[in-house]
Every structure is written in C-alpha cells, then in structure tokens.
Short mmCIF file of C-alpha atoms in Angstrom, two decimals:
data_model
loop_
_atom_site.label_atom_id
_atom_site.label_comp_id
_atom_site.label_asym_id
_atom_site.label_seq_id
_atom_site.Cartn_x
_atom_site.Cartn_y
_atom_site.Cartn_z
CA MET F 1 37.69 14.23 4.66
CA THR F 2 36.80 17.89 5.18
CA LEU F 3 36.56 18.67 8.89
CA LEU F 4 33.60 20.92 9.76
CA PHE F 5 33.82 21.20 13.55
CA LYS F 6 34.65 19.28 16.71
CA ILE F 7 32.42 18.29 19.62
CA GLY F 8 34.67 17.26 22.46
CA PHE F 9 36.71 14.33 21.15
CA LEU F 10 34.45 13.87 18.07
CA ASP F 11 35.56 15.17 14.66
CA ILE F 12 32.52 15.99 12.52
CA SER F 13 33.00 16.00 8.74
CA ILE F 14 30.70 16.50 5.74
CA VAL F 15 30.58 12.73 5.23
CA ASN F 16 29.42 12.27 8.84
CA ILE F 17 26.60 14.81 8.33
CA ILE F 18 25.46 13.06 5.12
CA ASP F 19 25.69 9.68 6.86
CA ILE F 20 23.53 10.85 9.78
CA ALA F 21 20.99 12.46 7.43
CA LEU F 22 20.65 9.28 5.34
CA VAL F 23 20.24 7.09 8.43
CA ALA F 24 17.61 9.50 9.80
CA ALA F 25 15.73 9.44 6.47
CA LEU F 26 15.89 5.64 6.38
CA LEU F 27 14.60 5.29 9.95
CA TYR F 28 11.80 7.76 9.19
CA GLN F 29 10.69 5.75 6.15
CA VAL F 30 10.79 2.53 8.19
CA TYR F 31 8.71 4.23 10.90
CA LYS F 32 6.14 5.41 8.31
CA LEU F 33 5.97 1.89 6.90
CA LEU F 34 5.41 0.27 10.30
CA LYS F 35 3.29 3.03 11.86
CA GLY F 36 -0.09 1.81 13.07
CA SER F 37 0.86 -1.89 13.02
CA VAL F 38 1.97 -4.31 15.72
CA ALA F 39 5.38 -4.51 14.05
CA ILE F 40 6.29 -0.98 15.21
CA LYS F 41 6.44 -2.17 18.84
CA ILE F 42 8.71 -5.08 17.90
CA PHE F 43 10.91 -2.72 15.89
CA LEU F 44 11.23 -0.30 18.82
CA GLY F 45 12.12 -3.24 21.06
CA PHE F 46 14.92 -4.33 18.70
CA LEU F 47 16.14 -0.74 18.41
CA SER F 48 16.24 -0.32 22.20
CA ILE F 49 18.26 -3.50 22.67
CA TYR F 50 20.68 -2.44 19.93
CA LEU F 51 21.20 0.99 21.54
CA ILE F 52 21.86 -0.69 24.92
CA TYR F 53 24.34 -3.02 23.18
CA LEU F 54 26.22 -0.02 21.72
CA LEU F 55 26.25 1.68 25.12
CA VAL F 56 27.61 -1.31 27.09
CA ARG F 57 30.22 -1.96 24.39
CA ALA F 58 31.35 1.68 24.57
CA LEU F 59 31.60 1.34 28.37
CA ARG F 60 33.61 -1.90 27.87
CA MET F 61 31.28 -4.06 29.92
CA GLU F 62 32.68 -7.29 28.50
CA LEU F 63 30.23 -9.86 29.90
CA LEU F 64 27.06 -7.94 29.03
CA SER F 65 28.53 -7.01 25.64
CA ALA F 66 29.17 -10.67 24.86
CA ILE F 67 25.63 -11.70 25.85
CA LEU F 68 23.96 -8.90 23.88
CA GLY F 69 26.35 -9.49 20.98
CA GLN F 70 25.17 -13.09 20.69
CA PHE F 71 21.58 -11.93 20.87
CA MET F 72 22.15 -9.33 18.14
CA GLY F 73 23.75 -11.95 15.90
CA VAL F 74 20.68 -14.17 16.13
CA GLY F 75 18.40 -11.13 16.21
CA VAL F 76 19.23 -10.17 12.63
CA ILE F 77 17.93 -13.52 11.37
CA ALA F 78 14.91 -13.30 13.70
CA ALA F 79 14.16 -9.77 12.45
CA ILE F 80 14.19 -10.93 8.82
CA ILE F 81 11.67 -13.67 9.67
CA ILE F 82 9.47 -11.44 11.84
CA PHE F 83 9.50 -8.47 9.50
CA ALA F 84 9.23 -10.46 6.25
CA PRO F 85 5.95 -8.77 5.15
CA GLU F 86 7.26 -5.30 6.05
CA ILE F 87 10.57 -5.93 4.23
CA ARG F 88 8.59 -7.00 1.18
CA LYS F 89 6.51 -3.79 1.33
CA PHE F 90 9.68 -1.69 1.75
CA LEU F 91 11.35 -3.28 -1.29
CA LEU F 92 8.12 -2.88 -3.26
CA LEU F 93 8.04 0.81 -2.28
CA ILE F 94 11.59 1.27 -3.56
CA GLY F 95 10.77 -0.65 -6.73
CA ARG F 96 7.73 1.54 -7.41
CA SER F 97 9.66 4.77 -7.10
CA SER F 98 12.64 3.72 -9.21
CA LEU F 99 13.18 3.84 -12.95
CA LEU F 100 13.42 0.05 -12.98
CA SER F 101 9.72 -0.19 -12.06
CA ASP F 102 8.58 1.30 -15.37
CA ASP F 103 8.30 -1.67 -17.68
CA ASN F 104 7.42 0.55 -20.63
CA VAL F 105 10.77 2.35 -20.39
CA TRP F 106 12.70 -0.89 -20.89
CA LYS F 107 10.30 -2.06 -23.58
CA ASP F 108 10.82 1.19 -25.45
CA MET F 109 14.60 0.90 -25.13
CA LEU F 110 14.96 -2.79 -25.98
CA PHE F 111 12.01 -3.32 -28.33
CA PHE F 112 11.50 0.12 -29.81
CA TRP F 113 10.21 -1.38 -33.05
CA ARG F 114 7.34 -3.13 -31.35
CA LYS F 115 3.99 -1.51 -30.82
CA LYS F 116 3.67 -0.12 -27.32
CA ASP F 117 1.19 -1.90 -25.06
CA ASN F 118 -1.84 0.16 -24.13
CA SER F 119 -3.15 -0.30 -20.61
CA LEU F 120 -6.20 1.89 -21.33
CA PHE F 121 -9.57 0.24 -21.72
CA ASN F 122 -13.24 1.11 -21.46
CA ILE F 123 -14.06 1.39 -17.75
CA SER F 124 -17.77 2.06 -18.26
CA PRO F 125 -18.70 -1.54 -17.28
CA ILE F 126 -16.99 -0.97 -13.91
CA ILE F 127 -18.87 2.30 -13.30
CA ASP F 128 -22.23 0.90 -14.49
CA ALA F 129 -21.86 -2.25 -12.40
CA SER F 130 -20.88 -0.15 -9.36
CA LYS F 131 -24.07 1.89 -9.73
CA THR F 132 -26.22 -1.25 -9.73
CA LEU F 133 -24.30 -2.88 -6.87
CA ALA F 134 -24.38 0.27 -4.74
CA GLY F 135 -28.10 0.74 -5.41
CA SER F 136 -28.87 -2.75 -4.09
CA ASN F 137 -26.30 -2.60 -1.22
CA THR F 138 -24.38 -5.50 -2.71
CA GLY F 139 -20.80 -5.67 -1.45
CA ALA F 140 -18.03 -5.78 -4.05
CA LEU F 141 -14.26 -5.61 -4.26
CA MET F 142 -12.55 -4.84 -7.58
CA VAL F 143 -8.76 -4.71 -8.02
CA ILE F 144 -7.71 -2.71 -11.09
CA SER F 145 -4.10 -3.16 -12.18
CA LYS F 146 -2.34 -1.35 -15.01
CA SER F 147 1.14 -2.91 -14.80
CA THR F 148 0.80 -6.63 -14.02
CA GLU F 149 -1.83 -9.36 -14.00
CA LEU F 150 -1.20 -10.03 -10.28
CA LYS F 151 -0.95 -13.77 -10.97
CA PHE F 152 -0.07 -14.62 -7.37
CA TYR F 153 -3.37 -13.18 -6.13
CA ALA F 154 -5.34 -14.29 -9.20
CA GLU F 155 -4.33 -17.91 -8.58
CA SER F 156 -5.83 -17.73 -5.09
CA GLY F 157 -9.27 -17.56 -6.75
CA ASP F 158 -10.84 -18.84 -9.96
CA ILE F 159 -9.21 -17.85 -13.24
CA LEU F 160 -11.75 -16.41 -15.70
CA ASP F 161 -9.81 -14.35 -18.29
CA ALA F 162 -13.15 -12.98 -19.49
CA GLU F 163 -14.00 -9.76 -21.28
CA LEU F 164 -14.99 -6.98 -18.90
CA SER F 165 -18.76 -6.42 -18.83
CA LYS F 166 -21.37 -4.93 -16.51
CA ARG F 167 -23.53 -8.06 -16.45
CA LEU F 168 -20.60 -10.32 -15.60
CA LEU F 169 -19.50 -8.13 -12.67
CA ILE F 170 -23.05 -7.99 -11.31
CA SER F 171 -23.38 -11.76 -11.68
CA ILE F 172 -20.09 -12.38 -9.87
CA PHE F 173 -21.02 -10.26 -6.86
CA ASN F 174 -24.60 -11.50 -6.60
CA LYS F 175 -24.89 -12.90 -3.08
CA TYR F 176 -26.16 -16.23 -4.47
CA SER F 177 -23.17 -16.59 -6.79
CA PRO F 178 -20.40 -19.00 -5.71
CA LEU F 179 -17.86 -16.38 -6.87
CA HIS F 180 -19.13 -13.42 -4.83
CA ASP F 181 -16.99 -14.04 -1.74
CA GLY F 182 -13.70 -12.34 -2.55
CA ALA F 183 -12.32 -9.88 -5.09
CA VAL F 184 -12.11 -9.69 -8.86
CA ILE F 185 -8.85 -8.72 -10.55
CA ILE F 186 -9.18 -6.56 -13.66
CA HIS F 187 -6.28 -6.02 -16.03
CA ASN F 188 -6.10 -4.73 -19.60
CA GLY F 189 -9.87 -4.81 -20.13
CA LYS F 190 -10.36 -8.35 -18.81
CA ILE F 191 -11.55 -9.92 -15.60
CA LYS F 192 -8.55 -12.13 -14.91
CA ALA F 193 -9.96 -13.90 -11.86
CA ALA F 194 -12.76 -13.85 -9.28
CA ARG F 195 -13.12 -15.03 -5.67
CA CYS F 196 -9.55 -13.91 -5.03
CA ILE F 197 -8.11 -13.71 -1.52
CA LEU F 198 -6.45 -10.38 -0.73
CA PRO F 199 -3.96 -9.61 2.05
CA VAL F 200 -5.56 -7.84 5.01
CA THR F 201 -3.80 -4.77 6.40
CA GLU F 202 -2.33 -5.03 9.89
CA ARG F 203 -2.74 -1.31 10.54
CA GLU F 204 -5.47 0.17 12.68
CA VAL F 205 -8.42 1.30 10.55
CA PRO F 206 -11.50 3.34 11.48
CA ALA F 207 -14.20 1.30 13.19
CA GLN F 208 -16.69 1.91 10.38
CA PHE F 209 -14.49 0.00 7.91
CA GLY F 210 -15.10 -3.73 7.73
CA LEU F 211 -13.09 -6.65 6.40
CA ARG F 212 -13.71 -5.63 2.78
CA HIS F 213 -12.05 -2.24 3.38
CA ARG F 214 -9.20 -3.83 5.33
CA ALA F 215 -8.54 -6.21 2.45
CA ALA F 216 -8.60 -3.35 -0.06
CA ILE F 217 -6.11 -1.32 1.98
CA GLY F 218 -3.88 -4.39 2.43
CA MET F 219 -3.91 -5.08 -1.32
CA SER F 220 -3.03 -1.46 -2.11
CA GLU F 221 -0.13 -1.69 0.35
CA ALA F 222 1.24 -4.86 -1.25
CA THR F 223 0.81 -3.83 -4.92
CA ASP F 224 0.57 -0.73 -7.10
CA ALA F 225 -3.04 -1.54 -8.01
CA ILE F 226 -6.06 0.62 -7.25
CA VAL F 227 -8.95 -1.06 -5.41
CA LEU F 228 -12.64 -0.16 -5.61
CA ILE F 229 -14.91 -1.07 -2.68
CA VAL F 230 -18.71 -1.15 -2.61
CA SER F 231 -19.98 -1.25 0.96
CA GLU F 232 -22.59 -3.90 1.71
CA GLU F 233 -23.91 -1.96 4.73
CA THR F 234 -24.26 1.52 3.24
CA GLY F 235 -23.82 1.13 -0.51
CA GLN F 236 -21.12 3.83 -0.42
CA LEU F 237 -18.14 3.58 -2.74
CA SER F 238 -14.51 3.93 -1.68
CA MET F 239 -11.13 3.51 -3.34
CA SER F 240 -7.74 2.57 -1.93
CA LYS F 241 -4.19 3.05 -3.22
CA ASN F 242 -0.80 2.83 -1.52
CA GLY F 243 -2.46 2.12 1.82
CA LYS F 244 -4.55 5.31 1.58
CA ILE F 245 -8.26 5.70 0.97
CA ILE F 246 -10.98 7.95 -0.48
CA HIS F 247 -14.36 7.37 1.14
CA ASN F 248 -17.90 8.04 -0.09
CA MET F 249 -16.99 8.84 -3.70
CA SER F 250 -19.29 9.88 -6.51
CA PHE F 251 -19.38 7.87 -9.74
CA GLN F 252 -17.78 10.77 -11.62
CA GLU F 253 -14.89 10.85 -9.14
CA ILE F 254 -14.40 7.12 -9.57
CA ARG F 255 -14.35 7.42 -13.36
CA GLU F 256 -11.83 10.28 -13.27
CA THR F 257 -9.57 8.55 -10.73
CA ILE F 258 -9.44 5.24 -12.62
CA ASN F 259 -8.86 6.96 -15.97
CA ASP F 260 -6.08 9.13 -14.54
CA TYR F 261 -4.51 6.07 -12.90
CA LEU F 262 -4.52 4.16 -16.20
CA ASN F 263 -3.06 7.23 -17.94
CA ASN F 264 -0.11 7.20 -15.50
CA LEU F 265 -1.17 10.49 -13.93
CA ASP F 266 -0.47 11.20 -10.27
CA VAL F 267 -3.56 10.29 -8.24
CA ASP F 268 -1.85 9.63 -4.90
CA THR F 269 -2.55 13.15 -3.62
CA ARG F 270 -6.30 12.50 -3.82
CA PHE F 271 -6.10 9.71 -1.27
CA GLU F 272 -5.96 10.27 2.49
CA ASP F 273 -3.91 8.54 5.16
CA LEU F 274 -6.05 6.59 7.60
CA GLU F 275 -4.86 8.88 10.39
CA GLU F 276 -5.86 11.99 8.42
CA TYR F 277 -9.24 10.49 7.60
CA GLU F 278 -9.88 9.69 11.26
CA MET F 279 -8.88 13.22 12.33
CA LYS F 280 -11.21 14.82 9.76
CA LYS F 281 -14.03 12.57 10.90
CA ARG F 282 -13.50 13.62 14.54
CA ARG F 283 -13.47 17.30 13.54
CA LYS F 284 -16.77 16.89 11.68
CA LEU F 285 -18.34 15.14 14.68
CA ALA F 286 -17.07 17.90 16.99
CA MET F 287 -18.49 20.62 14.73
CA THR F 288 -21.81 18.77 14.44
CA SER F 289 -22.08 18.45 18.21
CA LYS F 290 -21.34 22.19 18.63
CA THR F 291 -24.03 23.20 16.13
CA THR F 292 -26.64 20.93 17.76
CA THR F 293 -25.87 22.34 21.20
#
C-alpha cells in the first residue's frame, strides 16, 4: 500500500482514503433513504450503540465489550427485521440504477432476432378521464408502469386486463362503483387491475396531502412506476415518482411527463422532494403575507 501521511500512530494510505469515502457515501445514501421516517431514529440509535461498542473495545473494557458484543450480534438480525422495508427500497434503488435493471438490454442481447417490445401506448384516455374526474372533484389514483405489470400490487385488487379507455376509468372511479376505492394499475395500454392497495409512505408529508397522496408517494418509492393523483377535495392533479412529487399540474404537463417517462427520458428532475416543496410553499406564504401587509 502507498503511504500518504501519518497522524500520530495511524498510517493513512490511498486505500484508507477510498475506504472512508465509500463508507461516507454509503451512510449518506442510507440517511437520504431513511430521512423523514421513524426508521431514521432507530438507525441513529443502532449507530450510537455501535460507536460506543467500538470505543469500549478500543479501551479494553472487557465486561462492557462482552455485553455490547452480544447485543451487536443479535442486533444485526433485529436490524434486518426492523429495516426490512428500507432494505427492500435500498436494493430496489440499486437495481434501478444498474445495467441489470434494463430488461430491454438483455432482450436485445439474448433475443436480438425477436421484435422489441414497445411500452408506448395512447395515453389520451388517461388525460381525458383526468379532465372529467378533476372537473367533478372525483378522487382517483392511477399507477402507470412501463417495465413490469406490478403483479404483487395488482393481485391486491381485482384483475381486469381490460383495454384502456376514458369511459372505463371514469366508471371505475365513480363514487358509487365498487371498484373506486383504491388504485388502478396501467401497463402496456391496458388496465391490469382496479381497487388495488398501495403501500403508504412513512415519511412526513405536507398537511394538505391526504391518504391518496401518501399512497402515491409510497408506491413511487417502492417501484419505478409513475403515479397520477386526482384530488377529491380540490380537483387538482399531481404526479409522484421516486418518492418525489409535482403538485397542481396542467393537463399538458401530465401528457408530456407520461410520454417522456414511457420514452425512457429523464423526468426525475421535474419532481420535487417533499422537503423542497414544503420550503417553497412557506416562501410563497411569507411573500403573500408581506404583500398583504
């Protein structure tokens, strides 16, 4: 190893610097993943105990080291159980950003003679239905997936496998319909299922967002799908992806975002973190109060 410098009795090499940088990057990603949820407090508690364990072991406090060592041994298993949802999200995040996540790449390499699947479809029924639903303040939740059929979530509702149409979407979300309570999953131009149960985010969300928005954010955290929300209270339209959100969208913005998403274009930069959205909202309120006074 190439020695860079010494700090007291510590020899610092290039490998040590790379090791520290990678650990710092990993901890930062874990913090971003857990930020805003209850799990962050549990994680900080585990981290504090582990740092104390390293300290007492370095000081050769045998009895306390043995007690904390036993706790840390069981704590790894407990952490896996407690952080199971977060571990799943972390692995999903890695899977999304890797080459292995692109199914089309492997299909092109292994089955190059087959016709490539086309995830594009006519989204006009979604836009037209959203206009009608928003105009009548009818709440709706539509999950649009380009990569998978989301069978796990589709099986939580009623399987339809029906052609996408404006009338069918309006009928599903009619408040007198037995299918209105839940989300529809749309994939490859078909409504795969209705009345689906979505995972609710554990993060703190702005007070104006209800359960429908929380479910949309939770679904976008757990999958790579894009979720469209029609508010029952205001009739405003929002979209969520990767745990981020765009609020009060126009129909043209919705059309462009969905089309770009299906065309594998980068749409993540259009969405805002919940913290950023809350800060912008506070700034607007502060500016409004200044102008009125």
